[in-house]
Coordinates of N, CA and C in Angstrom, one line a residue:
X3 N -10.0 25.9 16.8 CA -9.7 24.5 16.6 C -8.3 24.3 16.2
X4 N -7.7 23.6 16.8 CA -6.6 23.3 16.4 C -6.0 22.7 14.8
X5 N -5.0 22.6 14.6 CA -4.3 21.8 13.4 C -5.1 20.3 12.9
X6 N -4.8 19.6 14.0 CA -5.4 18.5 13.5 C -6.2 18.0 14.8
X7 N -7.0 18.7 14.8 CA -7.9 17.9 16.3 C -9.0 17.3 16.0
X8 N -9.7 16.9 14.7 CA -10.2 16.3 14.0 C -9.7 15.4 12.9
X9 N -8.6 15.6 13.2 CA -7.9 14.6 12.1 C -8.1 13.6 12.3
X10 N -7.6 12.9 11.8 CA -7.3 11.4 11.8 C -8.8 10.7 12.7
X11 N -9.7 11.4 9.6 CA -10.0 11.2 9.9 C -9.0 10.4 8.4
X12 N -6.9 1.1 2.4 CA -5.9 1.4 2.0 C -5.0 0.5 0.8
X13 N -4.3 -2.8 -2.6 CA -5.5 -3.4 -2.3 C -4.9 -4.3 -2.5
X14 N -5.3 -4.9 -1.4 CA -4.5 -6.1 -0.9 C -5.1 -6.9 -0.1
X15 N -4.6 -8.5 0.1 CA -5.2 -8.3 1.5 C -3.9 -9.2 2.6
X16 N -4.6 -8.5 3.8 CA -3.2 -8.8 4.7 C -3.5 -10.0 6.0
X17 N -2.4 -11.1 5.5 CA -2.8 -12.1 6.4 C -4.3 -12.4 6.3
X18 N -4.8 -12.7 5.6 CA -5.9 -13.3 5.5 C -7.2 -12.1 5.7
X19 N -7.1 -10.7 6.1 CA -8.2 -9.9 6.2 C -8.3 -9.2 4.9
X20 N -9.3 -8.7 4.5 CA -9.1 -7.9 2.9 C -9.4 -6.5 3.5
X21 N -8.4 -5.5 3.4 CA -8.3 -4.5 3.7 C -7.8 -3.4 2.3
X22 N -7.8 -2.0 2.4 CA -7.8 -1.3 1.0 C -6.6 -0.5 1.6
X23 N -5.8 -1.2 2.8 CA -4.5 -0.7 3.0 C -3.3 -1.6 3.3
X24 N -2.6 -1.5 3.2 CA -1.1 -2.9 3.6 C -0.3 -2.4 4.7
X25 N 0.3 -2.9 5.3 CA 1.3 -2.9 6.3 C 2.4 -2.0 5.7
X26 N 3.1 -0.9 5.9 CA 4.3 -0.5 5.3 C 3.7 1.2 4.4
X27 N 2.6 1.2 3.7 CA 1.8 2.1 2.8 C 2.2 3.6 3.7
X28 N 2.5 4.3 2.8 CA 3.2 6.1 3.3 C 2.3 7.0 2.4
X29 N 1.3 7.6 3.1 CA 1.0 8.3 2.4 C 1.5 10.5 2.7
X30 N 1.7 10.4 1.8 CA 2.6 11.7 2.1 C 1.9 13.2 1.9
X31 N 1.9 14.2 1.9 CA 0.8 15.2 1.2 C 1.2 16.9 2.1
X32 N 0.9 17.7 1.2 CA 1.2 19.0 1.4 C 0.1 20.2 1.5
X33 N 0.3 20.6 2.9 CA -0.6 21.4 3.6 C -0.7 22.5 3.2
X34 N -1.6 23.5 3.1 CA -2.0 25.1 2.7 C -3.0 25.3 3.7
X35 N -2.3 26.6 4.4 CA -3.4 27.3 5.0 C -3.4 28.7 4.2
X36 N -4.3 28.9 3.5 CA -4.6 30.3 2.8 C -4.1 30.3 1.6
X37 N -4.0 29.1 1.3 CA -3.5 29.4 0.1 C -1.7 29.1 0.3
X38 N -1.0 29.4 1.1 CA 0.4 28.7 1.4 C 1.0 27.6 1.9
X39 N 2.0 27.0 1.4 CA 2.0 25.5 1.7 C 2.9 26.0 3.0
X40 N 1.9 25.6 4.0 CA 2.4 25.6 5.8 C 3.3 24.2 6.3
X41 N 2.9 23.0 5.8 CA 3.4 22.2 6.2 C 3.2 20.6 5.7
X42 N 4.3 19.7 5.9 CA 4.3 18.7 5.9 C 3.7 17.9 6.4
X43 N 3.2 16.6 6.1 CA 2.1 15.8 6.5 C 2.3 14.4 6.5
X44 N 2.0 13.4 7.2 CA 2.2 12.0 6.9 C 1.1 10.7 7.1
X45 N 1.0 9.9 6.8 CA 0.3 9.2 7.4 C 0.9 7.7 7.3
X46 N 1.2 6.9 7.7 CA 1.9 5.5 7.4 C 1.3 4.1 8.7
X47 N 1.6 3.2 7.9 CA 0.6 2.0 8.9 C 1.7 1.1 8.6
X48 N 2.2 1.6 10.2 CA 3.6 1.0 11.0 C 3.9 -0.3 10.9
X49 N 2.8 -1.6 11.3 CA 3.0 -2.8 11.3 C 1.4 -3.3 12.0
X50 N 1.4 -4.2 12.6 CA 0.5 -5.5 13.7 C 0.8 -5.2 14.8
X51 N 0.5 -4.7 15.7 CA 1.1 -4.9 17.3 C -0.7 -5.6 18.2
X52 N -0.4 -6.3 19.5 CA -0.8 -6.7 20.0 C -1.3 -5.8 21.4
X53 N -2.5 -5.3 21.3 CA -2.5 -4.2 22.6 C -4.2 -4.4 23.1
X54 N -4.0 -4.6 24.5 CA -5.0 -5.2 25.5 C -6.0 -5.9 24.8
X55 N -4.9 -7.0 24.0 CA -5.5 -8.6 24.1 C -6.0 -8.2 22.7
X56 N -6.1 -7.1 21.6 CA -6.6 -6.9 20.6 C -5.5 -7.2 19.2
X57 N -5.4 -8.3 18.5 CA -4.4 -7.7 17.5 C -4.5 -6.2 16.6
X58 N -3.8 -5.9 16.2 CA -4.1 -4.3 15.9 C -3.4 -4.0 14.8
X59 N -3.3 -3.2 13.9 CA -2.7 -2.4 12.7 C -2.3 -0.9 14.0
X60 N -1.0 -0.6 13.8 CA -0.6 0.2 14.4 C -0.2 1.9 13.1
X61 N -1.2 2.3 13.7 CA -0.8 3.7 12.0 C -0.4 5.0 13.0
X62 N 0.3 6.0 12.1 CA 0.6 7.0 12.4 C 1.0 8.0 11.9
X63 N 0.1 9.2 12.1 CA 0.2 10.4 11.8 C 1.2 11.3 12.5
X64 N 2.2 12.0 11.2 CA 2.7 13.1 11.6 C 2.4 14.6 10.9
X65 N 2.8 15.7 11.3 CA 3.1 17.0 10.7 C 3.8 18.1 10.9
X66 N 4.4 18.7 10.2 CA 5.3 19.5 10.7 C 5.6 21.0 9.5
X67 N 5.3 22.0 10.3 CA 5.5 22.9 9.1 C 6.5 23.4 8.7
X68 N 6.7 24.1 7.8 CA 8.1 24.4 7.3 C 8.1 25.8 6.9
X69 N 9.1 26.3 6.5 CA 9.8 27.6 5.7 C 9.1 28.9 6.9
X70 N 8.0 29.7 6.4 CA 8.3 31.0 7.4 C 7.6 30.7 8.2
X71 N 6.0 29.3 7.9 CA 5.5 29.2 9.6 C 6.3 28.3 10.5
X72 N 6.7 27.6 10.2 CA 8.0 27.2 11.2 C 8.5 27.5 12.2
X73 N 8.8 29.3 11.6 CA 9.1 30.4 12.5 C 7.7 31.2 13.1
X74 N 7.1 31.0 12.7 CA 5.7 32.2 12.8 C 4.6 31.5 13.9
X75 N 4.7 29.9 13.2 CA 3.5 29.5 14.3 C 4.3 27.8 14.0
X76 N 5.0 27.5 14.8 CA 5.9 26.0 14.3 C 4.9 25.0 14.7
X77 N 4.9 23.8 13.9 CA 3.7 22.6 14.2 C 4.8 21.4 14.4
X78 N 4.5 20.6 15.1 CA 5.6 19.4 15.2 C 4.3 18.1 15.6
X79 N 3.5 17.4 15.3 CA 2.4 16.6 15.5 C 2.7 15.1 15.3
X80 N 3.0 14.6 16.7 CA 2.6 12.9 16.2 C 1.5 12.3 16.8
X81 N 0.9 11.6 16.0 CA -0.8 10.6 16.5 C -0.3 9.4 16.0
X82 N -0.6 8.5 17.4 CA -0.2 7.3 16.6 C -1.9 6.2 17.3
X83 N -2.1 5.7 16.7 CA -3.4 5.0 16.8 C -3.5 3.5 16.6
X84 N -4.2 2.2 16.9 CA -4.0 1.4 17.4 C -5.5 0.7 17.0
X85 N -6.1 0.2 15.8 CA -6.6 -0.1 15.0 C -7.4 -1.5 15.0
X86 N -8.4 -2.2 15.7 CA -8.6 -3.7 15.6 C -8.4 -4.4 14.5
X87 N -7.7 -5.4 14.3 CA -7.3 -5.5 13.0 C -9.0 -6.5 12.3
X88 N -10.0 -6.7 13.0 CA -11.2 -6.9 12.2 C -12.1 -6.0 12.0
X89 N -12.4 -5.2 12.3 CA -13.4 -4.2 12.0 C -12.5 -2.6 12.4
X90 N -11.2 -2.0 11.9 CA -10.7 -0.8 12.5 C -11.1 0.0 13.6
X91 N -12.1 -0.2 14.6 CA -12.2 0.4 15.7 C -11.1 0.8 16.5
X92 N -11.1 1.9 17.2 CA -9.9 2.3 17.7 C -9.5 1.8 19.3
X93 N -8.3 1.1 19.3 CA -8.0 0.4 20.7 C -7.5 0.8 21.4
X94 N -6.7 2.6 20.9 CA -5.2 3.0 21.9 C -5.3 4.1 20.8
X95 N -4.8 5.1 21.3 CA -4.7 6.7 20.7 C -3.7 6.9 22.0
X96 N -2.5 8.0 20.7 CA -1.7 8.5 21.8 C -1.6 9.9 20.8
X97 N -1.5 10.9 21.5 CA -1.5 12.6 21.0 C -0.1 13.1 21.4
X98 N 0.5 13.4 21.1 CA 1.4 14.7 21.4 C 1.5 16.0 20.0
X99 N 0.8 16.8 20.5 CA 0.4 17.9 19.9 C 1.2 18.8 20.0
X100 N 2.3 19.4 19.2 CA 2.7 20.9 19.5 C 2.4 21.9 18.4
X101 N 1.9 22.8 18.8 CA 1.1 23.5 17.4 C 1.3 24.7 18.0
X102 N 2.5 25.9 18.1 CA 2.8 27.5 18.4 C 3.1 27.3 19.7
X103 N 2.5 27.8 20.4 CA 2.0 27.9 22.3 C 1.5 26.7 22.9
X104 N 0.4 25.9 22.0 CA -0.7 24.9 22.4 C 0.3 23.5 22.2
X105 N 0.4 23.2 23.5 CA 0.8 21.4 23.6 C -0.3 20.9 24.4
X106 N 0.1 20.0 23.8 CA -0.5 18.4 24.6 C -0.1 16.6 24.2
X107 N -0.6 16.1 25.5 CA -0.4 15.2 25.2 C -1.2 14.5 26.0
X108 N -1.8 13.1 25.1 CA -3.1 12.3 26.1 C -2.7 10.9 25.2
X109 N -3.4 10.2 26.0 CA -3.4 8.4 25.9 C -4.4 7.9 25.8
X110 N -5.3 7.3 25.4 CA -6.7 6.8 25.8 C -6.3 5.2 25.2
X111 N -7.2 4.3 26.0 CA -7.1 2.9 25.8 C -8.8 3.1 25.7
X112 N -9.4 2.5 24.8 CA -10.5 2.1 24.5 C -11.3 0.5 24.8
X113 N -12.0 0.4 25.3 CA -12.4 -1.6 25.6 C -13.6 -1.3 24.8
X114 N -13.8 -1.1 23.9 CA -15.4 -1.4 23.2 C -16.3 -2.9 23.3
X115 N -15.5 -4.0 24.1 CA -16.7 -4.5 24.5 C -17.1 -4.5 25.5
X116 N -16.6 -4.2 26.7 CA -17.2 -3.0 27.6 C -17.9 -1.8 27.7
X117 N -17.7 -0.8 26.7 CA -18.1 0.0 25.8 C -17.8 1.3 27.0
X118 N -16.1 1.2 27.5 CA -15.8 2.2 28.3 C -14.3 2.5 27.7
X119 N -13.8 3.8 28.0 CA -12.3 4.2 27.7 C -11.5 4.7 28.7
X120 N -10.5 5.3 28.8 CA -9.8 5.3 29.8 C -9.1 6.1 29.0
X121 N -9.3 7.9 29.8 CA -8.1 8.6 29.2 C -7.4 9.0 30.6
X122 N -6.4 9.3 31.0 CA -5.7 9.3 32.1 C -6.5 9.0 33.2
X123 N -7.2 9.5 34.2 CA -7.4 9.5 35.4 C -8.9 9.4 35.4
X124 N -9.8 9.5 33.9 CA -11.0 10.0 33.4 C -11.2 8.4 33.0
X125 N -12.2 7.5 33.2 CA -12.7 6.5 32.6 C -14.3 7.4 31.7
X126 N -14.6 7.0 30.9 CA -15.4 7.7 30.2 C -16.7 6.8 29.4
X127 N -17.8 6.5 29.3 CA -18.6 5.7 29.1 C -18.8 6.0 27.7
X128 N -19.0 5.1 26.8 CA -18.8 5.1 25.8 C -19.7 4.3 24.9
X129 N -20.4 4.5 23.9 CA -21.7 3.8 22.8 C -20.6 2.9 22.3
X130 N -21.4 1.4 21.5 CA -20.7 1.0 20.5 C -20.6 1.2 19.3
X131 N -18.8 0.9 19.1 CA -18.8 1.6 18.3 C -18.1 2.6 18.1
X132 N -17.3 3.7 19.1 CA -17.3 4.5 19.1 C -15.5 4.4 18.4
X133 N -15.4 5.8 17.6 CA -14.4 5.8 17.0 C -13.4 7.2 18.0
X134 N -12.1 7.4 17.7 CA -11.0 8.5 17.7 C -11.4 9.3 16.4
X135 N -11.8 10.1 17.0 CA -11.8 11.4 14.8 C -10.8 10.8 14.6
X136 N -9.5 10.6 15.3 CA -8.1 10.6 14.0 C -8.2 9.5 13.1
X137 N -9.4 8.3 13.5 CA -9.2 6.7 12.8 C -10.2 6.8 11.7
X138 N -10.8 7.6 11.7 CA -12.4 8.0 10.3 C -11.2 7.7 8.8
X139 N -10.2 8.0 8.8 CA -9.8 8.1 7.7 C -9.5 6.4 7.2
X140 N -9.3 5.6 8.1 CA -9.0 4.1 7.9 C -10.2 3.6 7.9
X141 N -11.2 4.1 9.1 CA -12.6 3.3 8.8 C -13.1 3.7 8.0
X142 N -13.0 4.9 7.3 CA -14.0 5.0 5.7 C -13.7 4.3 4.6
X143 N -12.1 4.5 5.1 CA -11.5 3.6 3.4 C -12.1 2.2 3.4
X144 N -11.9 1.7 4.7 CA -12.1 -0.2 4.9 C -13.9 -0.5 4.6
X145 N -14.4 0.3 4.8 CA -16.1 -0.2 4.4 C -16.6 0.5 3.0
X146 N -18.1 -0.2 2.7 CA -18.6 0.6 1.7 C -19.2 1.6 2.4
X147 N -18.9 3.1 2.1 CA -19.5 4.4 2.9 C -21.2 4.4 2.3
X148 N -21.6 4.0 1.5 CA -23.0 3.7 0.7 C -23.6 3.1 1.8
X149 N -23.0 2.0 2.1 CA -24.0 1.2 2.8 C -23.5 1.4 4.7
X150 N -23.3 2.2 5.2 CA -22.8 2.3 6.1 C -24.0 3.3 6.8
X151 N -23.9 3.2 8.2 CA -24.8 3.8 9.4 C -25.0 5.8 9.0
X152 N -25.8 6.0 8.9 CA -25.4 7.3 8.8 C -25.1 8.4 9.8
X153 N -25.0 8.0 10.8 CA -24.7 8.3 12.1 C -23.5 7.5 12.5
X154 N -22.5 7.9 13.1 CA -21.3 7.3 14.3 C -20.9 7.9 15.2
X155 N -20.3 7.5 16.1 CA -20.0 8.0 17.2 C -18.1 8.4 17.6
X156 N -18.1 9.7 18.0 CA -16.7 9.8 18.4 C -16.3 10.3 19.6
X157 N -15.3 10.3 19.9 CA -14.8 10.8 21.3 C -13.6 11.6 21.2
X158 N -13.8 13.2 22.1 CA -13.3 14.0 22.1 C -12.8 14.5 23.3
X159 N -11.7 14.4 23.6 CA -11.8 14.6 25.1 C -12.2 13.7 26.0
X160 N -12.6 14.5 26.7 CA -14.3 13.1 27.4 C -15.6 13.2 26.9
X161 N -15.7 13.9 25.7 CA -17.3 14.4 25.4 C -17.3 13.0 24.5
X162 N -18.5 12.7 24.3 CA -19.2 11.7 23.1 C -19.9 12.7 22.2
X163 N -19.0 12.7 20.6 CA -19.4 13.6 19.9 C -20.4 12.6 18.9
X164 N -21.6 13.2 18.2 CA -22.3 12.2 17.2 C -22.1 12.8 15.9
X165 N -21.8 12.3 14.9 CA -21.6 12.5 13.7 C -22.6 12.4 12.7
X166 N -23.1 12.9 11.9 CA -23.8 12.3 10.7 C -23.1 12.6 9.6
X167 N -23.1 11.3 8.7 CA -22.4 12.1 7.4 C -22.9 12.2 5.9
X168 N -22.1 12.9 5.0 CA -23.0 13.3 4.1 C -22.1 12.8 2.9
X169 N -22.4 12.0 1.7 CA -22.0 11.4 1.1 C -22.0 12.2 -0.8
X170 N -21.0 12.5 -1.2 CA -21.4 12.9 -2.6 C -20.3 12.4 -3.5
X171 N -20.5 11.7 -4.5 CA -20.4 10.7 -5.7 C -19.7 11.7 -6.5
X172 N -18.6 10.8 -7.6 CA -18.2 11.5 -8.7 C -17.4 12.8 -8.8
X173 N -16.8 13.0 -8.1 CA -16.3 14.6 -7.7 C -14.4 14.3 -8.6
X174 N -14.2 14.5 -9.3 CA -13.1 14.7 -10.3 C -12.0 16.0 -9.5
X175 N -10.5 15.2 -9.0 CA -10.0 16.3 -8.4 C -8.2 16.2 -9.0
X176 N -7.8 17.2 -8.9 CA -6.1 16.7 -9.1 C -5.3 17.2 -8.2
X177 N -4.4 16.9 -7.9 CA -3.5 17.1 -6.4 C -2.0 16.6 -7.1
X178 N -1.1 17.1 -6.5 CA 0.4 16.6 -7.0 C 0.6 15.4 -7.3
X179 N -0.5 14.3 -6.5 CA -0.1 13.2 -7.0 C -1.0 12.2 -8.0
X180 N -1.5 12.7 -8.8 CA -2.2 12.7 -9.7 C -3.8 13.3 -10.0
X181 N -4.3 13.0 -11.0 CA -5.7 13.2 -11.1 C -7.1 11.9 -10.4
X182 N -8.2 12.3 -9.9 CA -8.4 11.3 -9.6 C -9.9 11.6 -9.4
X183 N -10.7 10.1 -9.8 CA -12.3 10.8 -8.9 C -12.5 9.9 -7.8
X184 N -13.5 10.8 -6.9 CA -13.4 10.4 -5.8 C -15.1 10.4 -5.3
X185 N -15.0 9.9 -3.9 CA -15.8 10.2 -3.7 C -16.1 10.9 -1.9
X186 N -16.8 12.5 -2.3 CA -16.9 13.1 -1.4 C -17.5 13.0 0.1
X187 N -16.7 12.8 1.1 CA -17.4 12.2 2.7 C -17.2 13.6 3.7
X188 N -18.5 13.6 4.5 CA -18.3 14.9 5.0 C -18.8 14.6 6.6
X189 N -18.3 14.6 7.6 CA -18.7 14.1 8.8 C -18.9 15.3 9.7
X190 N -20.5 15.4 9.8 CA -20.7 17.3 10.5 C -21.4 16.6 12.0
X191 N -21.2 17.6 12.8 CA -21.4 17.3 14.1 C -23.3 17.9 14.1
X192 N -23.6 16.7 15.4 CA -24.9 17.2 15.6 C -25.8 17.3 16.6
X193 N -24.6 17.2 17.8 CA -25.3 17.7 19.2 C -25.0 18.6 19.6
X194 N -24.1 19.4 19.1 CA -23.8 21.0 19.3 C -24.4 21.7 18.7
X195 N -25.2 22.3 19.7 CA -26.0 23.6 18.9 C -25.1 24.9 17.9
X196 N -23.8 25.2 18.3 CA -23.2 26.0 17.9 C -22.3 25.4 16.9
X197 N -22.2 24.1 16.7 CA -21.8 23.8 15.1 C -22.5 22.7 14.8
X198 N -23.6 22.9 15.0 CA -24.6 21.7 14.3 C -25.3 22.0 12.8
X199 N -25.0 21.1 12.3 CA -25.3 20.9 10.9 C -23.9 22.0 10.0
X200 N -23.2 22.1 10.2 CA -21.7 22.9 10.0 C -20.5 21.6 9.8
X201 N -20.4 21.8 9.0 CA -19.2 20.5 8.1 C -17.8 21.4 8.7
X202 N -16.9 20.3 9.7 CA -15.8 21.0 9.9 C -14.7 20.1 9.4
X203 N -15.0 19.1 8.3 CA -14.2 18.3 8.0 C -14.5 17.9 6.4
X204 N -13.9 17.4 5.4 CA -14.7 16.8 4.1 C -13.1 16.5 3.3
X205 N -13.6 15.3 3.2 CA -12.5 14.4 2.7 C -13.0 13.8 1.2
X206 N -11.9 13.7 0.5 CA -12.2 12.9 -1.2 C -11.3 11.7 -1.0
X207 N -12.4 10.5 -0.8 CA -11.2 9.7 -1.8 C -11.5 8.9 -2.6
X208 N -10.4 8.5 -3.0 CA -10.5 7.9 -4.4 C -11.2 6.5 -4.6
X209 N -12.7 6.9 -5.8 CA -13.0 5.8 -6.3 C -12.4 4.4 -7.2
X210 N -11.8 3.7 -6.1 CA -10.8 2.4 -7.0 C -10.6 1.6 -5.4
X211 N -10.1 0.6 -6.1 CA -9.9 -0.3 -4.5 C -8.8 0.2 -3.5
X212 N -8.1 1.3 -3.8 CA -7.4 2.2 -2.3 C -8.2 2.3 -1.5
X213 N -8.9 3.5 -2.4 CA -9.8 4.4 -1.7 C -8.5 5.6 -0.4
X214 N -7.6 5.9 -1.1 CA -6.7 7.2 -0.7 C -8.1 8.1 -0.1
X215 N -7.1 9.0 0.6 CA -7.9 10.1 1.1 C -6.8 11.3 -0.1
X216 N -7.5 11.6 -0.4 CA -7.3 12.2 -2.0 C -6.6 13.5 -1.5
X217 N -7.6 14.4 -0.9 CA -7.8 15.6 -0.3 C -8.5 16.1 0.8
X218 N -8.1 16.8 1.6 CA -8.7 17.3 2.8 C -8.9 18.4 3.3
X219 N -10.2 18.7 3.9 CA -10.6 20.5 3.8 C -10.6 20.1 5.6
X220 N -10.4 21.0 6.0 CA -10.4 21.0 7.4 C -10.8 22.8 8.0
X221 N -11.7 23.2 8.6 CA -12.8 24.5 9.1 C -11.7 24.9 10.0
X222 N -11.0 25.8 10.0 CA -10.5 25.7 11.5 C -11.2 27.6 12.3
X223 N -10.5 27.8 13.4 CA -11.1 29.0 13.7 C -10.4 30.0 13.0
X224 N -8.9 30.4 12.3 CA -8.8 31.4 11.5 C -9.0 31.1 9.7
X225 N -9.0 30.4 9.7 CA -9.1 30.2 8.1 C -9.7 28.2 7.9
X226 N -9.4 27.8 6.7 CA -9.4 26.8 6.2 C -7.8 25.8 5.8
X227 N -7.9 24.8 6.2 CA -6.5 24.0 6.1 C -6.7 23.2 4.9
X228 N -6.3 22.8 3.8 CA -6.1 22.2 2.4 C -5.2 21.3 2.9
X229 N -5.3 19.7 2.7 CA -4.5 18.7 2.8 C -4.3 17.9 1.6
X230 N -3.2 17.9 0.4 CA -3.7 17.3 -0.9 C -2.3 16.4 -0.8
X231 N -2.8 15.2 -1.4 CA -1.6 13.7 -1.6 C -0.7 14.3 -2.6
X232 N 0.6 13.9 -2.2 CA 1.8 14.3 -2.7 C 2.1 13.3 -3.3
X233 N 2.5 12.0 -2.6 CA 2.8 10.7 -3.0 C 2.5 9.7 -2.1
X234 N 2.4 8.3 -2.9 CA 2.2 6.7 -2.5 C 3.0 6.2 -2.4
X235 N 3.7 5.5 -1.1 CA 4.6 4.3 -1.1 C 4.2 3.5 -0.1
X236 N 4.0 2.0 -1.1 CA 3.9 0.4 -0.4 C 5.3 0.1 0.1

């Protein structure tokens, strides 16, 4: 599995919506694979843009690794995602992935009240509802995860992946940019026989009206990726 191919998974409120993220918000954070910090990390929510008729929160992830993987296995990643600005469903995903040897790059436009997507030449049928893994990280902050479905739906490619998730309370953690408790969300796949019931993702965030993604464990196929918050800027 790649770097972030499950990624992307903020208190205020904006223009009239109450959101636990603002327009402008950088959150910044330092990667470890094995124990070494591989690379830099970003996440920031660019502005409002208007895309197929949806107003939208436009956010976007980058990463990029530094010092000897740079040289060794160089990462250069931007996701930028396209957000309904009433309920954060995802309206537009754009990927350009370089991660060593492995590029890519894809577009999907989502219509969720049609409940179809459109990744290049592939139209793809789709449940309501359905999320981008990279947007979990904005739609967990924006709801109470307590009272939420315990089941959602995502899309991978062209596959329709189903999620169930697993919820654990009180978890006390520190990371460079402070100490914090949070609370543990863990989103494991469960129509794959070969990683079913197998957590390839678990995120902390913080119990308070943020709700930061605190820290991030990510399964990958040679090791484990460590994503921990460096710093906050509104």
């Amino acid at each position: 599995m790649k770097f972030i191919i499950i990624l992307f998974l903020i208190s205020s409120f904006i223009q009239g919506n109450s959101h636990s993220f603002k327009i402008g918000e950088t959150l910044k954070y330092d990667a470890y694979f094995r124990g070494i910090h591989a690379a830099n990390a970003k996440l920031k929510v660019i502005g409002k843009e208007k895309v197929n008729n949806y107003m939208t929160y436009h956010v976007e992830f980058t990463a990029k690794s530094k010092g000897m993987i740079n040289y060794l296995f160089p990462i250069n990643d931007k996701i930028d995602l396209w957000l309904s600005e009433d309920s954060l469903f995802t309206i537009k995903e754009s990927l350009k992935i370089r991660e060593g040897n492995y590029k890519k790059s894809r577009e999907t436009i989502f219509n969720p009240k049609s409940n179809f997507a459109v990744s290049g030449l592939d139209t793809i049928n789709i449940p309501r509802g359905t999320h981008s893994p990279y947007s979990l990280f904005y739609f967990f902050r924006n709801n109470e995860i307590n009272q939420m479905d315990s089941t959602l739906n995502t899309i991978q490619g062209r596959k329709i992946v189903p999620l169930s998730i697993i919820i654990e309370e009180n978890i006390k953690t520190e990371v460079p940019a402070g100490k914090f408790l949070c609370t543990r969300v863990e989103p494991i796949k469960t129509s794959d026989e070969t990683f079913k019931n197998k957590s390839q993702m678990s995120i902390l965030f913080s119990k308070d009206k943020n709700r930061y993604p605190v820290k991030i464990w990510l399964n990958m196929k040679y090791g484990s990726l460590v994503l921990e918050l460096k710093s906050i800027t509104n």
